[in-house]
Coordinates of C-alpha atoms and ligand atoms in Angstrom, one line a residue:
X4 CA 34.9 -29.5 8.7
X5 CA 35.2 -27.3 5.7
X6 CA 32.9 -24.4 5.6
X7 CA 30.8 -24.4 2.5
X8 CA 29.2 -21.4 1.1
X9 CA 27.0 -20.4 -1.8
X10 CA 25.8 -17.2 -3.3
X11 CA 22.1 -16.4 -3.3
X12 CA 20.3 -13.7 -5.2
X13 CA 18.4 -11.4 -2.8
X14 CA 15.9 -10.6 -5.6
X15 CA 14.9 -14.0 -7.0
X16 CA 16.7 -16.6 -4.8
X17 CA 19.0 -17.8 -7.6
X18 CA 21.8 -19.9 -6.2
X19 CA 25.3 -20.1 -7.5
X20 CA 28.6 -21.6 -6.2
X21 CA 30.6 -18.5 -7.2
X22 CA 30.0 -14.9 -7.0
X23 CA 28.7 -13.0 -10.1
X24 CA 28.1 -9.4 -10.7
X25 CA 24.9 -10.0 -12.5
X26 CA 22.3 -12.6 -11.5
X27 CA 21.6 -15.0 -14.4
X28 CA 18.2 -15.6 -12.9
X29 CA 16.7 -12.2 -12.9
X30 CA 19.4 -10.1 -14.5
X31 CA 19.7 -7.7 -11.6
X32 CA 23.2 -6.4 -10.7
X33 CA 25.0 -6.9 -7.5
X34 CA 22.3 -8.9 -5.7
X35 CA 24.3 -12.1 -5.0
X36 CA 25.2 -12.5 -1.4
X37 CA 27.4 -15.1 0.2
X38 CA 25.7 -17.6 2.6
X39 CA 26.7 -20.7 4.4
X40 CA 25.3 -23.8 3.0
X41 CA 23.2 -25.7 5.5
X42 CA 24.1 -29.3 5.8
X43 CA 22.4 -31.3 8.5
X44 CA 19.1 -33.1 8.0
X45 CA 16.0 -31.5 6.9
X46 CA 13.5 -32.1 9.6
X47 CA 10.6 -30.6 7.8
X48 CA 7.8 -33.0 7.5
X49 CA 7.5 -32.4 3.8
X50 CA 5.1 -30.2 2.0
X51 CA 2.8 -33.0 1.0
X52 CA 0.4 -32.4 3.9
X53 CA -0.3 -28.8 3.0
X54 CA -2.9 -30.0 0.5
X55 CA -4.9 -32.7 2.3
X56 CA -7.4 -33.8 -0.2
X57 CA -6.4 -35.9 -3.2
X58 CA -6.2 -33.6 -6.2
X59 CA -8.3 -34.6 -9.2
X60 CA -9.1 -32.4 -12.2
X61 CA -12.7 -31.0 -11.8
X62 CA -14.8 -29.2 -14.5
X63 CA -14.9 -25.6 -13.4
X64 CA -18.6 -25.6 -13.4
X65 CA -18.5 -28.4 -10.7
X66 CA -16.0 -26.7 -8.4
X67 CA -17.7 -26.1 -5.1
X68 CA -17.7 -22.6 -3.9
X69 CA -17.3 -21.8 -0.4
X70 CA -16.5 -18.5 1.2
X71 CA -13.3 -18.3 3.1
X72 CA -14.3 -18.0 6.8
X73 CA -13.2 -14.5 7.8
X74 CA -12.7 -12.9 11.1
X75 CA -13.9 -9.3 11.3
X76 CA -12.0 -6.8 13.4
X77 CA -13.6 -3.6 14.6
X78 CA -11.1 -1.7 12.4
X79 CA -13.1 -1.3 9.2
X80 CA -10.2 0.1 7.3
X81 CA -8.1 -3.0 8.1
X82 CA -11.0 -5.4 7.1
X83 CA -11.4 -3.6 3.8
X84 CA -7.7 -3.7 2.8
X85 CA -7.8 -7.5 3.5
X86 CA -10.8 -7.8 1.2
X87 CA -13.4 -8.1 4.0
X88 CA -11.7 -9.4 7.1
X89 CA -8.9 -11.8 8.1
X90 CA -9.1 -15.1 6.2
X91 CA -8.5 -18.3 8.2
X92 CA -5.2 -20.0 7.4
X93 CA -3.9 -17.0 5.4
X94 CA -0.3 -15.8 5.5
X95 CA 0.0 -12.1 5.4
X96 CA 3.2 -10.1 5.1
X97 CA 3.3 -6.5 6.2
X98 CA 6.2 -4.3 5.3
X99 CA 7.1 -0.7 6.0
X100 CA 9.8 1.6 7.1
X101 CA 11.2 1.4 10.6
X102 CA 9.1 3.3 13.1
X103 CA 6.1 3.7 10.8
X104 CA 3.9 1.7 13.2
X105 CA 3.8 -1.9 12.1
X106 CA 4.2 -3.3 15.6
X107 CA 1.6 -0.8 16.9
X108 CA -0.9 -1.7 14.2
X109 CA -0.5 -5.4 14.8
X110 CA -0.6 -5.1 18.5
X111 CA -3.9 -3.1 18.3
X112 CA -5.3 -5.7 15.9
X113 CA -4.3 -8.5 18.1
X114 CA -5.9 -6.9 21.1
X115 CA -9.0 -6.3 19.1
X116 CA -9.3 -9.9 18.0
X117 CA -8.5 -11.2 21.5
X118 CA -11.5 -9.2 22.9
X119 CA -14.0 -11.5 21.3
X120 CA -12.8 -14.4 23.5
X121 CA -10.2 -15.5 21.0
X122 CA -6.6 -16.5 21.7
X123 CA -4.0 -14.4 20.0
X124 CA -0.2 -15.1 20.1
X125 CA 2.0 -12.1 19.5
X126 CA 5.6 -13.3 18.9
X127 CA 8.3 -10.7 19.0
X128 CA 11.8 -11.3 18.0
X129 CA 12.7 -7.6 18.3
X130 CA 11.3 -6.5 21.6
X131 CA 11.2 -8.1 25.1
X132 CA 7.9 -8.9 26.7
X133 CA 8.4 -5.9 28.9
X134 CA 8.8 -3.6 26.0
X135 CA 5.7 -4.9 24.4
X136 CA 3.9 -4.4 27.7
X137 CA 5.0 -0.8 27.8
X138 CA 3.6 -0.2 24.4
X139 CA 0.4 -2.1 25.3
X140 CA 0.0 0.2 28.4
X141 CA 0.3 3.2 26.1
X142 CA -2.4 1.8 23.9
X143 CA -4.6 0.8 26.9
X144 CA -4.4 -2.9 26.1
X145 CA -4.8 -5.3 28.9
X146 CA -6.5 -8.5 27.6
X147 CA -5.9 -12.0 29.0
X148 CA -6.5 -13.5 25.6
X149 CA -3.5 -11.7 24.2
X150 CA -0.4 -13.8 24.8
X151 CA 3.1 -12.4 24.1
X152 CA 6.2 -14.5 23.4
X153 CA 9.6 -12.9 23.0
X154 CA 11.4 -15.5 21.0
X155 CA 13.7 -15.8 18.0
X156 CA 13.8 -19.6 17.6
X157 CA 11.1 -20.6 15.1
X158 CA 11.0 -24.2 16.4
X159 CA 10.0 -23.0 19.8
X160 CA 7.4 -20.7 18.2
X161 CA 5.9 -23.5 16.1
X162 CA 5.7 -25.7 19.2
X163 CA 4.0 -23.0 21.1
X164 CA 1.5 -22.6 18.3
X165 CA 0.9 -26.3 18.2
X166 CA 0.2 -26.5 21.9
X167 CA -1.8 -23.3 22.2
X168 CA -3.8 -23.5 19.0
X169 CA -4.4 -19.7 18.9
X170 CA -6.9 -18.1 16.6
X171 CA -4.5 -15.4 15.3
X172 CA -0.7 -15.2 15.3
X173 CA 1.6 -12.2 14.7
X174 CA 5.3 -12.7 14.1
X175 CA 7.3 -9.5 14.4
X176 CA 9.6 -9.8 12.4
X177 CA 10.6 -12.4 9.8
X178 CA 14.1 -11.0 9.7
X179 CA 14.8 -11.7 13.4
X180 CA 13.7 -15.3 13.7
X181 CA 15.7 -18.3 12.7
X182 CA 15.5 -22.1 12.2
X183 CA 18.4 -23.7 14.1
X184 CA 19.1 -26.2 11.4
X185 CA 19.7 -23.5 8.8
X186 CA 23.2 -22.3 9.4
X187 CA 23.0 -18.9 7.9
X188 CA 22.3 -15.8 10.0
X189 CA 18.8 -14.5 10.8
X190 CA 17.6 -12.2 8.0
X191 CA 19.6 -14.0 5.3
X192 CA 17.9 -15.2 2.2
X193 CA 18.0 -18.9 3.2
X194 CA 16.7 -18.2 6.7
X195 CA 13.9 -15.9 5.5
X196 CA 12.8 -18.4 2.9
X197 CA 12.9 -21.4 5.1
X198 CA 11.2 -19.7 8.0
X199 CA 8.4 -18.4 5.8
X200 CA 7.9 -21.9 4.3
X201 CA 7.7 -23.3 7.8
X202 CA 5.2 -20.6 9.0
X203 CA 3.2 -21.1 5.8
X204 CA 2.9 -24.8 6.6
X205 CA 1.7 -24.1 10.2
X206 CA -0.8 -21.5 9.0
X207 CA -2.3 -23.9 6.4
X208 CA -2.3 -27.0 8.5
X209 CA -3.8 -25.5 11.6
X210 CA -6.0 -22.9 9.6
X211 CA -4.6 -20.1 11.6
X212 CA -4.2 -16.6 10.1
X213 CA -0.6 -15.5 10.5
X214 CA 0.7 -12.0 10.0
X215 CA 4.4 -11.5 9.6
X216 CA 6.2 -8.2 9.7
X217 CA 8.9 -7.7 7.1
X218 CA 11.6 -5.1 7.1
X219 CA 12.1 -3.0 4.0
X220 CA 15.3 -2.1 2.2
X221 CA 16.5 1.3 1.4
X222 CA 14.6 1.2 -1.9
X223 CA 11.4 0.4 0.0
X224 CA 10.9 -3.2 -1.0
X225 CA 10.5 -5.9 1.5
X226 CA 14.0 -7.2 2.5
X227 CA 14.8 -10.7 1.6
X228 CA 14.2 -12.6 -1.6
X229 CA 11.5 -11.3 -3.9
X230 CA 10.2 -14.9 -3.6
X231 CA 8.9 -14.1 -0.1
X232 CA 6.2 -12.0 -1.7
X233 CA 5.3 -14.8 -4.0
X234 CA 5.0 -17.3 -1.1
X235 CA 2.6 -15.4 1.0
X236 CA -1.1 -14.9 0.3
X237 CA -1.2 -11.2 0.9
X238 CA 1.3 -8.5 0.9
X239 CA 0.5 -5.2 2.7
X240 CA 2.6 -2.1 2.9
X241 CA 2.3 0.3 5.7
X242 CA 3.5 3.7 4.5
X243 CA 3.4 7.3 5.3
X244 CA 5.7 10.2 5.7
X245 CA 7.5 10.5 9.0
X246 CA 6.4 14.1 9.2
X247 CA 2.8 13.4 8.6
X248 CA 0.7 11.6 11.1
X249 CA -1.2 9.8 8.4
X250 CA -0.4 6.2 7.6
X251 CA -1.7 4.3 4.6
X252 CA -2.1 0.5 4.6
X253 CA -2.0 -0.7 1.0
X254 CA -2.5 -4.1 -0.4
X255 CA 0.0 -4.8 -3.2
X256 CA -0.9 -8.5 -3.5
X257 CA -4.0 -10.2 -2.2
X258 CA -5.3 -13.7 -3.0
X259 CA -8.5 -12.9 -1.2
X260 CA -9.4 -9.5 -2.5
X261 CA -8.7 -6.5 -4.6
X262 CA -5.2 -4.9 -4.5
X263 CA -6.5 -1.4 -5.0
X264 CA -7.8 -0.9 -1.5
X265 CA -6.1 1.4 1.0
X266 CA -6.9 1.9 4.6
X267 CA -6.0 5.2 6.2
X268 CA -4.9 5.6 9.8
X269 CA -3.7 8.4 11.9
X270 CA -0.9 8.0 14.5
X271 CA -2.0 9.6 17.7
X272 CA -0.7 9.7 21.3
X273 CA -2.8 6.7 22.1
X274 CA -2.0 4.6 19.0
X275 CA -3.5 4.3 15.5
X276 CA -6.9 5.6 14.9
X277 CA -8.9 5.0 11.7
X278 CA -9.7 7.7 9.3
X279 CA -13.1 6.9 8.0
X280 CA -13.6 10.0 5.9
X281 CA -10.2 10.6 4.1
X282 CA -11.5 13.3 1.8
X283 CA -12.2 15.7 4.7
X284 CA -8.7 15.1 6.0
X285 CA -6.9 15.6 2.7
X286 CA -8.8 18.8 2.1
X287 CA -8.5 20.1 5.6
X288 CA -5.4 22.2 5.1
X289 CA -6.5 23.4 1.7
X290 CA -5.2 26.7 0.6
X291 CA -8.3 28.8 0.0
X292 CA -8.3 30.2 -3.5
X293 CA -4.7 30.3 -4.4
X294 CA -3.5 29.8 -7.9
X295 CA -2.3 26.3 -8.7
X296 CA -4.5 24.5 -6.2
X297 CA -7.1 22.1 -7.6
X298 CA -9.2 19.3 -6.2
X299 CA -9.5 16.0 -7.9
X300 CA -11.8 13.1 -7.1
X301 CA -9.7 10.0 -7.4
X302 CA -10.6 6.4 -6.7
X303 CA -8.6 4.5 -4.1
X304 CA -9.8 1.0 -4.7
X305 CA -13.6 1.0 -4.3
X306 CA -13.6 4.3 -2.5
X307 CA -13.6 7.8 -3.9
X308 CA -11.2 10.2 -2.3
X309 CA -10.9 13.9 -2.8
X310 CA -7.4 15.2 -2.8
X311 CA -5.8 18.6 -3.4
X312 CA -3.2 18.9 -6.1
X313 CA -0.8 21.8 -6.2
X314 CA 1.4 23.2 -8.9
X315 CA 4.0 25.9 -8.9
X316 CA 5.1 27.1 -12.3
X317 CA 7.9 29.7 -12.3
X318 CA 10.3 30.9 -14.9
X319 CA 13.4 28.8 -15.1
X320 CA 16.8 30.4 -14.8
X321 CA 18.6 27.5 -16.5
X322 CA 18.4 26.3 -20.0
X323 CA 17.0 23.0 -18.8
X324 CA 13.8 23.6 -16.8
X325 CA 13.1 21.4 -13.8
X326 CA 10.0 19.2 -13.5
X327 CA 9.6 17.9 -10.0
X328 CA 6.7 15.9 -8.6
X329 CA 5.7 14.4 -5.3
X330 CA 3.0 11.8 -5.1
X331 CA 2.5 11.7 -8.9
X332 CA 4.4 10.2 -11.8
X333 CA 6.8 12.8 -13.3
X334 CA 6.4 11.5 -16.8
X335 CA 2.7 12.1 -16.6
X336 CA 3.3 15.7 -15.7
X337 CA 5.8 16.2 -18.5
X338 CA 3.3 14.7 -20.9
X339 CA 0.5 16.9 -19.8
X340 CA 2.7 19.9 -20.0
X341 CA 3.6 19.0 -23.6
X342 CA -0.1 18.7 -24.4
X343 CA -0.8 22.1 -22.7
X344 CA 1.9 23.7 -24.8
X345 CA 1.0 22.2 -28.1
X346 CA -2.8 22.1 -27.9
X347 CA -3.7 25.0 -25.6
X348 CA -0.8 27.3 -26.5
X349 CA 0.7 27.8 -23.0
X350 CA 4.4 28.6 -23.3
X351 CA 5.7 26.2 -20.6
X352 CA 9.1 25.2 -22.1
X353 CA 11.0 27.8 -20.2
X354 CA 9.2 27.3 -16.9
X355 CA 10.1 25.2 -13.9
X356 CA 7.3 23.0 -12.8
X357 CA 6.7 21.6 -9.3
X358 CA 3.6 19.4 -8.8
X359 CA 2.6 18.0 -5.5
X360 CA -0.2 15.9 -4.0
X361 CA -1.1 17.2 -0.6
X362 CA -1.2 15.0 2.4
X363 CA 1.3 12.4 1.3
X364 CA -1.0 10.4 -0.9
X365 CA 0.0 9.0 -4.3
X366 CA -2.2 9.3 -7.3
X367 CA -1.6 7.2 -10.3
X368 CA -4.9 6.8 -12.2
X369 CA -5.6 8.5 -15.5
X370 CA -8.6 10.3 -14.1
X371 CA -6.4 12.9 -12.4
X372 CA -4.9 14.2 -15.7
X373 CA -7.4 17.0 -16.1
X374 CA -6.8 18.3 -12.6
X375 CA -3.1 18.2 -13.2
X376 CA -3.5 20.2 -16.4
X377 CA -5.8 22.8 -14.8
X378 CA -3.5 23.1 -11.8
X379 CA -0.5 23.8 -14.1
X380 CA -2.5 26.3 -16.2
X381 CA -3.8 28.0 -13.0
X382 CA -0.3 28.5 -11.6
X383 CA 1.1 29.6 -15.0
X384 CA -1.6 32.2 -15.5
X385 CA -1.7 33.0 -11.8
X386 CA -5.4 32.7 -11.8
X387 CA -7.4 31.1 -9.0
X388 CA -9.7 28.2 -9.4
X389 CA -12.9 28.3 -7.5
X390 CA -12.6 26.3 -4.3
X391 CA -15.9 24.6 -5.0
X392 CA -14.8 23.1 -8.3
X393 CA -13.6 19.6 -8.8
X394 CA -12.0 18.2 -11.9
X395 CA -12.2 14.6 -13.2
X396 CA -10.9 13.3 -16.6
X397 CA -8.2 11.7 -18.5
X398 CA -6.3 13.8 -21.0
X399 CA -5.2 12.4 -24.4
X400 CA -2.3 13.5 -26.6
X401 CA -4.6 15.6 -28.8
X402 CA -5.8 17.5 -25.8
X403 CA -9.1 15.7 -25.7
X404 CA -10.7 14.9 -22.3
X405 CA -11.5 11.2 -22.2
X406 CA -14.0 9.3 -20.2
X407 CA -13.1 7.7 -16.8
X408 CA -14.6 4.9 -14.7
X409 CA -17.0 5.3 -11.7
X410 CA -17.9 8.9 -12.5
X411 CA -21.1 8.6 -10.3
X412 CA -19.2 7.7 -7.2
X413 CA -16.6 10.4 -7.7
X414 CA -19.3 13.1 -8.3
X415 CA -21.4 11.9 -5.4
X416 CA -18.5 12.1 -3.0
X417 CA -17.7 15.7 -4.2
X418 CA -21.4 16.7 -3.8
X419 CA -21.3 15.3 -0.3
X420 CA -18.4 17.4 0.6
X421 CA -20.0 20.6 -0.6
X422 CA -18.5 21.0 -4.1
X423 CA -20.7 23.0 -6.4
X424 CA -19.3 22.2 -9.9
X425 CA -17.8 19.1 -11.3
X426 CA -16.0 19.4 -14.6
X427 CA -16.0 15.9 -16.2
X428 CA -15.6 14.4 -19.6
X429 CA -18.6 15.0 -21.9
X430 CA -18.8 11.3 -22.7
X431 CA -19.3 10.5 -19.0
X432 CA -22.5 12.6 -18.8
X433 CA -25.1 9.9 -19.6
X434 CA -26.1 6.7 -17.9
X435 CA -26.2 7.8 -14.3
X436 CA -28.1 9.9 -11.9
X437 CA -26.6 13.3 -11.3
X438 CA -27.0 14.4 -7.7
X439 CA -29.1 17.6 -7.6
X440 CA -26.9 19.7 -5.3
X441 CA -24.0 19.8 -7.8
X442 CA -23.7 21.2 -11.3
X443 CA -22.0 18.7 -13.6
X444 CA -20.3 20.2 -16.7
X445 CA -19.1 18.0 -19.6
X446 CA -16.1 19.1 -21.6
X447 CA -14.6 17.7 -24.8
X448 CA -11.1 19.1 -24.6
X449 CA -8.6 20.8 -22.4
X450 CA -9.2 24.3 -23.9
X451 CA -12.9 24.1 -23.0
X452 CA -12.1 22.9 -19.5
X453 CA -9.7 25.7 -18.9
X454 CA -12.2 28.3 -20.2
X455 CA -14.8 27.0 -17.7
X456 CA -12.3 26.8 -14.9
X457 CA -11.3 30.4 -15.3
X458 CA -14.7 31.9 -15.4
X459 CA -16.1 32.7 -12.0
X460 CA -18.7 30.4 -10.6
X461 CA -22.2 31.8 -10.4
X462 CA -22.3 31.0 -6.7
Ligands
TYD1 P1 6.3 1.0 15.8 O1 5.0 0.3 15.9 O2 7.3 0.6 16.8 O3 6.9 1.0 14.4 P2 7.5 -0.3 13.6 O4 7.1 -1.5 14.3 O5 6.9 -0.1 12.2 O6 9.0 -0.1 13.6 O7 5.9 2.6 15.9 C1 6.8 3.4 16.6 C2 6.4 4.8 16.4 O8 5.1 5.1 16.6 C3 7.2 5.6 17.4 O9 7.9 6.6 16.6 C4 6.2 6.2 18.3 C5 4.9 6.1 17.6 N1 3.8 5.9 18.5 C6 2.8 6.9 18.7 O10 3.0 8.0 18.2 N2 1.8 6.6 19.5 C7 1.6 5.4 20.1 O11 0.6 5.2 20.8 C8 2.6 4.4 19.9 C9 2.5 3.0 20.5 C10 3.6 4.7 19.0
MG2 MG1 8.4 -2.9 15.3

C-alpha cells in the first residue's frame, strides 16, 4: 500500500498535501511537519453525545444558573488558580519545562483527592508503576484510593476509566500516549489532537475532571498544535527557575475562573509545599538599604504581592548603552528611562541599565512603573531608598503618576508586612480607609515622588 502523508502546521493545525515554508493558516514560518495520513475507520462514537440535551435558544434572563460542582483539595493555592477548586468534567492542561515538578504536583494532588475516599486514576506514559511508587514513597504517599496505570495506549486507558469510574484522572503526558488507529507517532500533531478530543469526550460524558500534562517547546509554549489550548477548558503553566526552589502555577486560560491567579509553591525534599504568604518570601533576601532596591506592591490576580525590584545603572563604555531586564518588559523600562531623562532631567542616555525582579517573579502591570522609576533613579544617584517605603503607581509620558486599581489591598498588605510609608498616586487617596499604621503619601508626578523617596523617613 502506498504511504500517504500530509503536512500539518504545529501552530494552528492547518493541513496541506505539500510542504510550504509559510503556513497559509496562521502565517507562521517553518511550522509544517510531515505526518502519515491515517486511513482506517474512525471508531469514535461521534461528538453528538457530548451535549446531551437538545439545544434550543433561550432568553439570557431565563438561563438557569447552577454552580459547577467543585472538588476542593487541601492545597489552597491550587484551588485558587483553578478558580475555586476542581470542576467536575473539566479538562485541564498543565504545561511546564521538564523537571519543573508537574508529575510531582499532580501526584500530590491525586493523593490529596484520594484521601477523601475518592478513586483517583494516575496514568503515566512516561514512567513505570515502580518509578511512580519511588516518587510516592519520597512524598509519603500510600493511599489505596490512588491507582496507578503505566500505559501508552489511550484505548486501554479509556476502557479502564469506563470500568473504574474514578473521581479524578491524571494523564502524564499527552505527548506519550497514542490512539492505535491514528498512524502517526505519539507526540505528533494528529495524535495529540485526536487523543485530546477523545479524552475530552470521556471527561464530559462521565463528568470526571481530567488533568493532562503537556510538554513545552524550546520557546516555552505547550508542544503540539496551538489548537490543543483551544480545546481544553483550562490551561495552566507550571514555571520557575531551575535554580530557585519556587514554582509558580499560573492559569493562562480558564473557563471557570480568572486567568490572573497564581499559586506559589516551594520544591522541598519531601515534595511541593504551598507558599501562603508570598510577600514574606519575596522580600526575605532583600538587600537592606542599598541603592537601586525598591519594593512594589503588585497584584497577582486577586492577591497583593510585595516584590523587590532592583536596578543597576552604570556608565556605558559603548556608544549604544545596554538595557537588560529580568522579570519585567524591557520596553517598559526603556520608556520609563526616557521619561526620567526628559521630565526629571536624569542623564541616562549614556548609562547601561539592568533591571531585575527578585525571586523569579514576573511583573507586567502598570502599577509597578513608579517603583521602576524610583529604583533607576536611586541607582543612578547612588542614594538609598528607605527599606520601609513601598511605591505604587503608573507613570505617564509626561511624568505624571496615574491612579491604579485596588490601592486599598496593596497598601493594607504593605502595612501588614511592616512598611511605614506608601507613596501612591494622589488621585488614589480618597474613597478607602487608610490603615492607621502606615503613612500614605499622594504624589502628582515623578519629580515629587523622587523628592519624597530621597528624603529620610522620620522613623
Ligand atoms: P518532576 O515532577 O518529575 O518534573 P516533571 O514531571 O515536570 O518533569 O520533578 C522532578 C524534579 O523535582 C526533580 O529534579 C527532583 C525534584 N523533586 C524534589 O526536589 N523533591 C521531591 O520530593 C520530588 C518528588 C522531586
Ligand atoms: Mg514528569
